[in-house]
Amino acid sequence: MFKKIFLFLIIICFSVSAQTSYRNLSSENWTFNKQNETKKHKATIPGTVHTDLYENQLIPDPFYGANEKQLQWIENENWEYESTFSLSEKEISNENIELEFDGLDTYATIYINGKMVLEADNMFRKWIISAKNHLKKGKNHLKIVFLSAVQKGKEEAVKLPYTLPEKERVFVRKAQYQFGWDWGPRFVTAGIWKKVQLKFWNSATIENIKFSQVELNDKKAILEFTTEIRVSEVKTIQLKINEKAETFHLKKGTNKVKMPYEISNPKLWWSNGLGFPHQYEFHFSLKQNREILDKKELKIGLRTIELVQDKDEFGTSFYFKLNGKPVFMKGANYIPPDSFIPKQTPSSYHETIQNARKANMNMLRVWGGGVYADDEFYNACDANGILVWQDFMFACAMYPGDEKFIENVKQEVIDNVNRLQNHPSIALWCGNNENDEGWHNWGWQKQFNYSKADSTQIWNDYKKVFHEMIPKTLDRLLPKEKNVYWPSSPSIGWGRKESLTQGDSHYWGVWWGKEPFEIYKKKIGRFMSEYGFQGMPNLEMLQKVIAKEEFNFTSEAFKNHQKHPTGFETIKEYMNRDFPVPTSMEKYNYVSQLLQAHGMKIAIEAHRLAKPYCMGSLYWQLNDCWPVTSWSTLDYYGNWKAAHYQVKESFSPILLAVTENSDGYSIIGSNDNLEVKEGIVSVKLLDFSGNELWTASKECVLNVERNTTCMQILNTELPKFVKEKTVLQIEFTSNQKKSIAYHYFVKPKELQLENPTIELKIVGETLIELKTNTLAKNVYLQAKDAFFEENYFDLLPGIPKIIKTEKPTQETKVLSLFDVMNE
């Protein structure tokens, strides 16, 4: 009996040790130092050298004031990181031990117990070392030397007989925005920026899982899972997926096994606003003789996505079909959430995506000058029904095309496509941001004095990467239904008329071209993937990084937090056109936000009113990487600017808009639901005291495929009214749900507003009610640490407004446009 128990215990012990396991080395004690300096300092992993220097009080806050300028020396140094960790007898006895780096930034030489085992050169790749023969029982030493990416880039640059645009940054495979952008600082980082761990396995391990949809309809979904399994020797294993199991005979090394899986009456994954983003959970396990060798879990969504480009009378369409339905894409461009990305937490990614969902978005574009986003970003997009336009990490430049560079990028593509392809949110893979446009439109050939041979070589190198290597790699990695590729965004630059009749468009006539906001109504492409206007963040946010005595437009600290060379001048020029220009900083800040929101409203409405000619509106940009005045609608801390509230309204499923013509006005409804909406449209002409000057109503059925003109109002139908003192109120009521919009006949600065008496009353723990005696335009509510579900709204007499807050508020401050006009 004793022998049986003893043998049973041996079997249990073997079973435990046979299963793949991990040990996170990020939590070990790490130190760092500048190369050739003996003093070591505590390091945090994941992290960056800048944040480690700051945490050790060796540098001031990089974001504060103009500190950025005095911290540029960091990028030119080499840095060393090291840690000592112990391995037990049980750990070292594993047949295979691998050291895995999810992210090394960027030129890293890795030493285990004094022996060099790897040289890494790409921030975006996963690096794996077979470490069994380099490790020992007891204490082990791990050291990583990071060489200056700036210096390495310069070394590569001089090898070419010509200069590529953007110089050293294009030679290094790291986040391009770190070299400075017109919304971000220059902080070229180094360090272990993602998780580092040891992987222990013996008999077999699951390397990768992907799936394809063989068939998908209302009655069933037939999936095929491809599981990549590595085994140490020839063996027979059982692969189990949920309740289904099959047996496979595997050869030594890497095997790819395929298993079909059927789901009855499948539930589809839908984007935000169209349905629920349903996901199925799958549990994978490898067994041999009832012994579990490895486990994995996977969440997937069942959906089809198509990019439709059909010739038509205007040019070529550009729109997405989700589950067979044409969908107008509403969203923004997403940049890295921090200059020092490891500072972000999983919850911060989910909060950002929830803010996108709350603003009625259904797509985000992960811009090509940043990083392939964190897993939690895509998980949040999956859960919230946000589709992702995924750029590869190239932006606004031309890149080398030598064999070593292309092979490095190829492995980068493989790593990231394998990591991301199972996410239902991924809608499109895009080669780069504005490289093609830059080459054809930005005058680089003349600027850099390229010879004909130089130009031919540079363009051929471009084609090698974006027209040959990347699409061929995607063909090998992706099933047909997931393989939607677009070489460059935009397809044609905004200065050419063809940019508005085919492909996607980046329109920068507003801002860069100083054209008025009204040009948005004329310059409409098939899919608007970039456009935008700057707005200042709230003063409370800027006060965290700028000293009180430097809070003016001429101080170095203030100017450092505006990265566009003529940013404030451009804001003021546009403000002069449409709004009163305040003298106090507080009110100037408020009006700058209204100005941004005003521009976004005009642009988004123009795009939606052009449906189905235009089928997408992704503005620049959703978020910031540091506290700054920029094009974002969410500031660095996640606070909503006025523009984000406006975006929420302009992206609502039902949009009501007014267009003017020589005879009068058209009331137009845009419906982004899957079904038609029947209801009543009511229109009222009101003076600012709330008196009805004219009213009309009419039944209206809002179409899905195209917009609906609900009502035509002739000038002759309306009584005489003073445009500067009148507003048109439009309501659409369907199934007791009401949509409302206001149309003003003149620019905001021309309105003849009266001083409103705004009553604010708490009517619930998180509810406040507001009333006014005359029109209160752009009411701004402000309270400490408070978020209002509506803000910067118009308040009319006789129409009380209930506003919900996240938590009880005290001492709410109220500001309106009248306060600015009578400063």
PDB file of C-alpha atoms in Angstrom, residues 59-284:
ATOM      1  CA  ILE A  59      16.333  64.337 -13.332  1.00  0.00           C
ATOM      2  CA  PRO A  60      13.375  66.729 -12.909  1.00  0.00           C
ATOM      3  CA  ASP A  61       9.884  65.852 -14.134  1.00  0.00           C
ATOM      4  CA  PRO A  62      10.283  65.503 -17.935  1.00  0.00           C
ATOM      5  CA  PHE A  63       6.804  66.941 -18.533  1.00  0.00           C
ATOM      6  CA  TYR A  64       7.176  69.992 -16.305  1.00  0.00           C
ATOM      7  CA  GLY A  65       7.858  73.422 -17.750  1.00  0.00           C
ATOM      8  CA  ALA A  66      10.642  73.400 -20.335  1.00  0.00           C
ATOM      9  CA  ASN A  67      12.535  70.510 -18.693  1.00  0.00           C
ATOM     10  CA  GLU A  68      12.375  68.575 -21.945  1.00  0.00           C
ATOM     11  CA  LYS A  69      15.153  70.722 -23.378  1.00  0.00           C
ATOM     12  CA  GLN A  70      17.654  69.946 -20.619  1.00  0.00           C
ATOM     13  CA  LEU A  71      17.005  66.193 -20.798  1.00  0.00           C
ATOM     14  CA  GLN A  72      18.086  65.592 -24.391  1.00  0.00           C
ATOM     15  CA  TRP A  73      21.454  64.221 -23.234  1.00  0.00           C
ATOM     16  CA  ILE A  74      19.731  60.991 -22.135  1.00  0.00           C
ATOM     17  CA  GLU A  75      19.119  59.803 -25.693  1.00  0.00           C
ATOM     18  CA  ASN A  76      22.832  59.926 -26.546  1.00  0.00           C
ATOM     19  CA  GLU A  77      23.978  57.663 -23.704  1.00  0.00           C
ATOM     20  CA  ASN A  78      24.205  53.887 -23.370  1.00  0.00           C
ATOM     21  CA  TRP A  79      22.395  52.338 -20.414  1.00  0.00           C
ATOM     22  CA  GLU A  80      22.801  49.082 -18.510  1.00  0.00           C
ATOM     23  CA  TYR A  81      20.090  47.147 -16.698  1.00  0.00           C
ATOM     24  CA  GLU A  82      20.731  44.096 -14.554  1.00  0.00           C
ATOM     25  CA  SER A  83      19.136  41.756 -12.064  1.00  0.00           C
ATOM     26  CA  THR A  84      20.043  38.705 -10.015  1.00  0.00           C
ATOM     27  CA  PHE A  85      17.497  35.924  -9.511  1.00  0.00           C
ATOM     28  CA  SER A  86      17.588  32.437  -8.035  1.00  0.00           C
ATOM     29  CA  LEU A  87      16.393  29.211  -9.623  1.00  0.00           C
ATOM     30  CA  SER A  88      15.309  26.229  -7.568  1.00  0.00           C
ATOM     31  CA  GLU A  89      16.194  22.618  -8.238  1.00  0.00           C
ATOM     32  CA  LYS A  90      12.673  22.088  -9.524  1.00  0.00           C
ATOM     33  CA  GLU A  91      12.900  25.029 -11.939  1.00  0.00           C
ATOM     34  CA  ILE A  92      16.328  24.173 -13.326  1.00  0.00           C
ATOM     35  CA  SER A  93      15.301  20.548 -13.861  1.00  0.00           C
ATOM     36  CA  ASN A  94      12.839  21.522 -16.579  1.00  0.00           C
ATOM     37  CA  GLU A  95      13.843  20.219 -19.978  1.00  0.00           C
ATOM     38  CA  ASN A  96      13.389  23.606 -21.652  1.00  0.00           C
ATOM     39  CA  ILE A  97      13.821  27.080 -20.169  1.00  0.00           C
ATOM     40  CA  GLU A  98      13.295  30.123 -22.353  1.00  0.00           C
ATOM     41  CA  LEU A  99      13.859  33.777 -21.554  1.00  0.00           C
ATOM     42  CA  GLU A 100      11.143  35.886 -23.153  1.00  0.00           C
ATOM     43  CA  PHE A 101      11.217  39.638 -23.681  1.00  0.00           C
ATOM     44  CA  ASP A 102       7.893  41.022 -24.909  1.00  0.00           C
ATOM     45  CA  GLY A 103       9.578  44.360 -25.662  1.00  0.00           C
ATOM     46  CA  LEU A 104      13.157  45.672 -25.631  1.00  0.00           C
ATOM     47  CA  ASP A 105      13.728  49.316 -26.547  1.00  0.00           C
ATOM     48  CA  THR A 106      15.676  49.063 -28.859  1.00  0.00           C
ATOM     49  CA  TYR A 107      19.353  48.120 -29.415  1.00  0.00           C
ATOM     50  CA  ALA A 108      19.906  45.627 -26.623  1.00  0.00           C
ATOM     51  CA  THR A 109      22.651  43.121 -25.905  1.00  0.00           C
ATOM     52  CA  ILE A 110      21.612  40.457 -23.406  1.00  0.00           C
ATOM     53  CA  TYR A 111      24.038  38.623 -21.117  1.00  0.00           C
ATOM     54  CA  ILE A 112      23.196  35.625 -18.920  1.00  0.00           C
ATOM     55  CA  ASN A 113      25.799  34.887 -16.265  1.00  0.00           C
ATOM     56  CA  GLY A 114      28.346  36.928 -18.172  1.00  0.00           C
ATOM     57  CA  LYS A 115      27.777  35.327 -21.573  1.00  0.00           C
ATOM     58  CA  MET A 116      26.251  37.262 -24.458  1.00  0.00           C
ATOM     59  CA  VAL A 117      23.202  35.364 -25.703  1.00  0.00           C
ATOM     60  CA  LEU A 118      21.277  37.824 -27.901  1.00  0.00           C
ATOM     61  CA  GLU A 119      21.465  41.123 -29.754  1.00  0.00           C
ATOM     62  CA  ALA A 120      18.083  42.779 -30.291  1.00  0.00           C
ATOM     63  CA  ASP A 121      17.380  45.679 -32.640  1.00  0.00           C
ATOM     64  CA  ASN A 122      13.614  46.195 -32.812  1.00  0.00           C
ATOM     65  CA  MET A 123      11.332  47.685 -30.168  1.00  0.00           C
ATOM     66  CA  PHE A 124       8.272  46.062 -31.743  1.00  0.00           C
ATOM     67  CA  ARG A 125       9.433  42.433 -31.733  1.00  0.00           C
ATOM     68  CA  LYS A 126       9.241  39.687 -29.157  1.00  0.00           C
ATOM     69  CA  TRP A 127      12.655  38.237 -28.349  1.00  0.00           C
ATOM     70  CA  ILE A 128      13.024  34.643 -27.093  1.00  0.00           C
ATOM     71  CA  ILE A 129      16.248  33.015 -25.904  1.00  0.00           C
ATOM     72  CA  SER A 130      16.770  29.308 -25.305  1.00  0.00           C
ATOM     73  CA  ALA A 131      18.320  29.779 -21.866  1.00  0.00           C
ATOM     74  CA  LYS A 132      18.565  26.264 -20.377  1.00  0.00           C
ATOM     75  CA  ASN A 133      22.290  25.902 -21.068  1.00  0.00           C
ATOM     76  CA  HIS A 134      23.080  29.365 -19.706  1.00  0.00           C
ATOM     77  CA  LEU A 135      21.297  29.079 -16.363  1.00  0.00           C
ATOM     78  CA  LYS A 136      22.183  27.259 -13.154  1.00  0.00           C
ATOM     79  CA  LYS A 137      20.641  26.324  -9.855  1.00  0.00           C
ATOM     80  CA  GLY A 138      20.850  29.148  -7.344  1.00  0.00           C
ATOM     81  CA  LYS A 139      21.828  32.706  -8.265  1.00  0.00           C
ATOM     82  CA  ASN A 140      21.824  33.833 -11.906  1.00  0.00           C
ATOM     83  CA  HIS A 141      22.780  37.191 -13.326  1.00  0.00           C
ATOM     84  CA  LEU A 142      20.947  38.925 -16.178  1.00  0.00           C
ATOM     85  CA  LYS A 143      22.384  42.041 -17.793  1.00  0.00           C
ATOM     86  CA  ILE A 144      21.093  44.099 -20.716  1.00  0.00           C
ATOM     87  CA  VAL A 145      23.083  46.852 -22.373  1.00  0.00           C
ATOM     88  CA  PHE A 146      21.040  49.383 -24.336  1.00  0.00           C
ATOM     89  CA  LEU A 147      22.910  51.361 -26.958  1.00  0.00           C
ATOM     90  CA  SER A 148      21.761  54.845 -27.938  1.00  0.00           C
ATOM     91  CA  ALA A 149      19.146  54.470 -30.682  1.00  0.00           C
ATOM     92  CA  VAL A 150      19.956  57.990 -31.860  1.00  0.00           C
ATOM     93  CA  GLN A 151      23.628  57.168 -32.323  1.00  0.00           C
ATOM     94  CA  LYS A 152      22.838  53.844 -33.999  1.00  0.00           C
ATOM     95  CA  GLY A 153      20.440  55.606 -36.366  1.00  0.00           C
ATOM     96  CA  LYS A 154      23.079  58.157 -37.288  1.00  0.00           C
ATOM     97  CA  GLU A 155      25.599  55.380 -37.937  1.00  0.00           C
ATOM     98  CA  GLU A 156      23.164  53.748 -40.359  1.00  0.00           C
ATOM     99  CA  ALA A 157      22.241  57.025 -42.030  1.00  0.00           C
ATOM    100  CA  VAL A 158      25.799  57.811 -43.166  1.00  0.00           C
ATOM    101  CA  LYS A 159      26.018  54.467 -44.965  1.00  0.00           C
ATOM    102  CA  LEU A 160      23.637  55.732 -47.650  1.00  0.00           C
ATOM    103  CA  PRO A 161      24.837  58.053 -50.429  1.00  0.00           C
ATOM    104  CA  TYR A 162      21.736  60.241 -49.932  1.00  0.00           C
ATOM    105  CA  THR A 163      19.743  61.599 -46.990  1.00  0.00           C
ATOM    106  CA  LEU A 164      16.352  60.143 -46.201  1.00  0.00           C
ATOM    107  CA  PRO A 165      13.628  62.444 -44.813  1.00  0.00           C
ATOM    108  CA  GLU A 166      13.603  62.526 -41.001  1.00  0.00           C
ATOM    109  CA  LYS A 167      17.222  61.399 -40.821  1.00  0.00           C
ATOM    110  CA  GLU A 168      18.171  58.947 -38.065  1.00  0.00           C
ATOM    111  CA  ARG A 169      14.683  57.996 -36.870  1.00  0.00           C
ATOM    112  CA  VAL A 170      13.801  56.036 -40.022  1.00  0.00           C
ATOM    113  CA  PHE A 171      16.700  53.615 -39.549  1.00  0.00           C
ATOM    114  CA  VAL A 172      15.691  52.461 -36.074  1.00  0.00           C
ATOM    115  CA  ARG A 173      12.700  50.228 -35.494  1.00  0.00           C
ATOM    116  CA  LYS A 174      11.253  52.050 -32.558  1.00  0.00           C
ATOM    117  CA  ALA A 175       8.365  54.427 -31.897  1.00  0.00           C
ATOM    118  CA  GLN A 176       8.809  57.295 -34.342  1.00  0.00           C
ATOM    119  CA  TYR A 177       6.873  59.868 -32.290  1.00  0.00           C
ATOM    120  CA  GLN A 178       9.588  59.711 -29.618  1.00  0.00           C
ATOM    121  CA  PHE A 179      11.805  61.789 -31.909  1.00  0.00           C
ATOM    122  CA  GLY A 180       9.374  64.698 -31.534  1.00  0.00           C
ATOM    123  CA  TRP A 181       6.111  65.543 -33.306  1.00  0.00           C
ATOM    124  CA  ASP A 182       3.881  68.568 -33.647  1.00  0.00           C
ATOM    125  CA  TRP A 183       1.931  67.392 -30.594  1.00  0.00           C
ATOM    126  CA  GLY A 184       4.597  65.511 -28.661  1.00  0.00           C
ATOM    127  CA  PRO A 185       7.993  66.086 -27.044  1.00  0.00           C
ATOM    128  CA  ARG A 186      11.302  64.516 -28.018  1.00  0.00           C
ATOM    129  CA  PHE A 187      12.045  61.750 -25.543  1.00  0.00           C
ATOM    130  CA  VAL A 188      13.934  58.947 -27.285  1.00  0.00           C
ATOM    131  CA  THR A 189      13.634  56.224 -24.700  1.00  0.00           C
ATOM    132  CA  ALA A 190      15.514  53.015 -23.877  1.00  0.00           C
ATOM    133  CA  GLY A 191      14.714  50.141 -21.543  1.00  0.00           C
ATOM    134  CA  ILE A 192      12.710  46.986 -20.939  1.00  0.00           C
ATOM    135  CA  TRP A 193       9.363  48.446 -21.905  1.00  0.00           C
ATOM    136  CA  LYS A 194       7.289  45.252 -21.679  1.00  0.00           C
ATOM    137  CA  LYS A 195       7.174  42.119 -19.546  1.00  0.00           C
ATOM    138  CA  VAL A 196      10.196  39.817 -19.169  1.00  0.00           C
ATOM    139  CA  GLN A 197       9.698  36.235 -18.016  1.00  0.00           C
ATOM    140  CA  LEU A 198      11.095  32.725 -17.920  1.00  0.00           C
ATOM    141  CA  LYS A 199       9.093  29.977 -19.588  1.00  0.00           C
ATOM    142  CA  PHE A 200       9.539  26.406 -18.325  1.00  0.00           C
ATOM    143  CA  TRP A 201       8.313  23.474 -20.392  1.00  0.00           C
ATOM    144  CA  ASN A 202       9.095  19.830 -20.888  1.00  0.00           C
ATOM    145  CA  SER A 203       7.148  17.599 -23.177  1.00  0.00           C
ATOM    146  CA  ALA A 204       5.130  20.035 -25.309  1.00  0.00           C
ATOM    147  CA  THR A 205       4.017  23.628 -25.400  1.00  0.00           C
ATOM    148  CA  ILE A 206       1.458  25.663 -27.346  1.00  0.00           C
ATOM    149  CA  GLU A 207       3.223  28.406 -29.288  1.00  0.00           C
ATOM    150  CA  ASN A 208       0.387  30.088 -31.159  1.00  0.00           C
ATOM    151  CA  ILE A 209      -3.304  29.716 -31.950  1.00  0.00           C
ATOM    152  CA  LYS A 210      -5.258  31.234 -34.798  1.00  0.00           C
ATOM    153  CA  PHE A 211      -8.573  30.520 -36.444  1.00  0.00           C
ATOM    154  CA  SER A 212     -10.422  31.012 -39.682  1.00  0.00           C
ATOM    155  CA  GLN A 213     -14.137  31.125 -40.423  1.00  0.00           C
ATOM    156  CA  VAL A 214     -14.855  28.367 -42.930  1.00  0.00           C
ATOM    157  CA  GLU A 215     -18.570  29.078 -42.894  1.00  0.00           C
ATOM    158  CA  LEU A 216     -20.708  31.638 -41.094  1.00  0.00           C
ATOM    159  CA  ASN A 217     -24.464  32.030 -41.364  1.00  0.00           C
ATOM    160  CA  ASP A 218     -27.518  32.296 -39.131  1.00  0.00           C
ATOM    161  CA  LYS A 219     -27.662  28.541 -38.492  1.00  0.00           C
ATOM    162  CA  LYS A 220     -24.035  27.631 -37.926  1.00  0.00           C
ATOM    163  CA  ALA A 221     -20.433  28.736 -37.820  1.00  0.00           C
ATOM    164  CA  ILE A 222     -17.714  26.332 -38.869  1.00  0.00           C
ATOM    165  CA  LEU A 223     -14.311  27.391 -37.579  1.00  0.00           C
ATOM    166  CA  GLU A 224     -10.899  25.909 -38.171  1.00  0.00           C
ATOM    167  CA  PHE A 225      -8.353  26.381 -35.388  1.00  0.00           C
ATOM    168  CA  THR A 226      -4.674  26.116 -36.241  1.00  0.00           C
ATOM    169  CA  THR A 227      -2.610  25.385 -33.156  1.00  0.00           C
ATOM    170  CA  GLU A 228       1.159  25.609 -33.316  1.00  0.00           C
ATOM    171  CA  ILE A 229       2.646  23.041 -30.929  1.00  0.00           C
ATOM    172  CA  ARG A 230       6.317  22.504 -30.132  1.00  0.00           C
ATOM    173  CA  VAL A 231       7.379  19.102 -28.802  1.00  0.00           C
ATOM    174  CA  SER A 232      10.709  17.866 -27.528  1.00  0.00           C
ATOM    175  CA  GLU A 233      10.424  14.461 -29.214  1.00  0.00           C
ATOM    176  CA  VAL A 234       8.098  12.406 -31.379  1.00  0.00           C
ATOM    177  CA  LYS A 235       4.883  11.864 -29.455  1.00  0.00           C
ATOM    178  CA  THR A 236       1.122  11.426 -29.556  1.00  0.00           C
ATOM    179  CA  ILE A 237      -0.914  14.087 -27.809  1.00  0.00           C
ATOM    180  CA  GLN A 238      -4.542  14.992 -27.329  1.00  0.00           C
ATOM    181  CA  LEU A 239      -5.639  18.542 -28.134  1.00  0.00           C
ATOM    182  CA  LYS A 240      -8.871  19.580 -26.474  1.00  0.00           C
ATOM    183  CA  ILE A 241     -10.848  22.691 -27.450  1.00  0.00           C
ATOM    184  CA  ASN A 242     -13.655  23.235 -24.963  1.00  0.00           C
ATOM    185  CA  GLU A 243     -15.566  19.946 -24.987  1.00  0.00           C
ATOM    186  CA  LYS A 244     -14.068  18.615 -28.231  1.00  0.00           C
ATOM    187  CA  ALA A 245     -10.855  16.548 -28.344  1.00  0.00           C
ATOM    188  CA  GLU A 246      -8.716  15.018 -31.076  1.00  0.00           C
ATOM    189  CA  THR A 247      -5.499  12.992 -31.060  1.00  0.00           C
ATOM    190  CA  PHE A 248      -2.445  13.979 -33.111  1.00  0.00           C
ATOM    191  CA  HIS A 249       0.884  12.330 -33.840  1.00  0.00           C
ATOM    192  CA  LEU A 250       3.603  14.991 -33.743  1.00  0.00           C
ATOM    193  CA  LYS A 251       7.163  15.108 -34.954  1.00  0.00           C
ATOM    194  CA  LYS A 252       9.968  16.642 -32.940  1.00  0.00           C
ATOM    195  CA  GLY A 253       9.992  20.433 -33.216  1.00  0.00           C
ATOM    196  CA  THR A 254       7.151  22.692 -34.353  1.00  0.00           C
ATOM    197  CA  ASN A 255       3.869  21.225 -35.603  1.00  0.00           C
ATOM    198  CA  LYS A 256       0.753  22.941 -36.897  1.00  0.00           C
ATOM    199  CA  VAL A 257      -2.420  20.999 -36.230  1.00  0.00           C
ATOM    200  CA  LYS A 258      -5.868  21.916 -37.492  1.00  0.00           C
ATOM    201  CA  MET A 259      -9.173  21.204 -35.776  1.00  0.00           C
ATOM    202  CA  PRO A 260     -12.669  22.113 -36.998  1.00  0.00           C
ATOM    203  CA  TYR A 261     -15.194  23.444 -34.528  1.00  0.00           C
ATOM    204  CA  GLU A 262     -18.889  24.064 -35.105  1.00  0.00           C
ATOM    205  CA  ILE A 263     -21.197  26.517 -33.330  1.00  0.00           C
ATOM    206  CA  SER A 264     -24.968  26.307 -33.783  1.00  0.00           C
ATOM    207  CA  ASN A 265     -27.021  29.475 -34.151  1.00  0.00           C
ATOM    208  CA  PRO A 266     -23.967  31.714 -33.790  1.00  0.00           C
ATOM    209  CA  LYS A 267     -24.164  35.170 -32.263  1.00  0.00           C
ATOM    210  CA  LEU A 268     -22.333  37.798 -34.285  1.00  0.00           C
ATOM    211  CA  TRP A 269     -19.908  40.445 -33.066  1.00  0.00           C
ATOM    212  CA  TRP A 270     -21.238  43.918 -33.839  1.00  0.00           C
ATOM    213  CA  SER A 271     -19.655  47.324 -33.610  1.00  0.00           C
ATOM    214  CA  ASN A 272     -20.828  49.981 -31.166  1.00  0.00           C
ATOM    215  CA  GLY A 273     -24.301  51.251 -32.004  1.00  0.00           C
ATOM    216  CA  LEU A 274     -25.303  48.317 -34.206  1.00  0.00           C
ATOM    217  CA  GLY A 275     -25.561  45.471 -31.710  1.00  0.00           C
ATOM    218  CA  PHE A 276     -23.722  43.574 -29.007  1.00  0.00           C
ATOM    219  CA  PRO A 277     -20.019  42.733 -29.519  1.00  0.00           C
ATOM    220  CA  HIS A 278     -20.508  39.079 -28.576  1.00  0.00           C
ATOM    221  CA  GLN A 279     -17.416  36.995 -27.916  1.00  0.00           C
ATOM    222  CA  TYR A 280     -16.952  33.253 -27.481  1.00  0.00           C
ATOM    223  CA  GLU A 281     -14.467  31.805 -25.006  1.00  0.00           C
ATOM    224  CA  PHE A 282     -12.298  28.845 -25.937  1.00  0.00           C
ATOM    225  CA  HIS A 283     -10.118  26.765 -23.628  1.00  0.00           C
ATOM    226  CA  PHE A 284      -7.256  24.819 -25.180  1.00  0.00           C
TER     227      PHE A 284
END
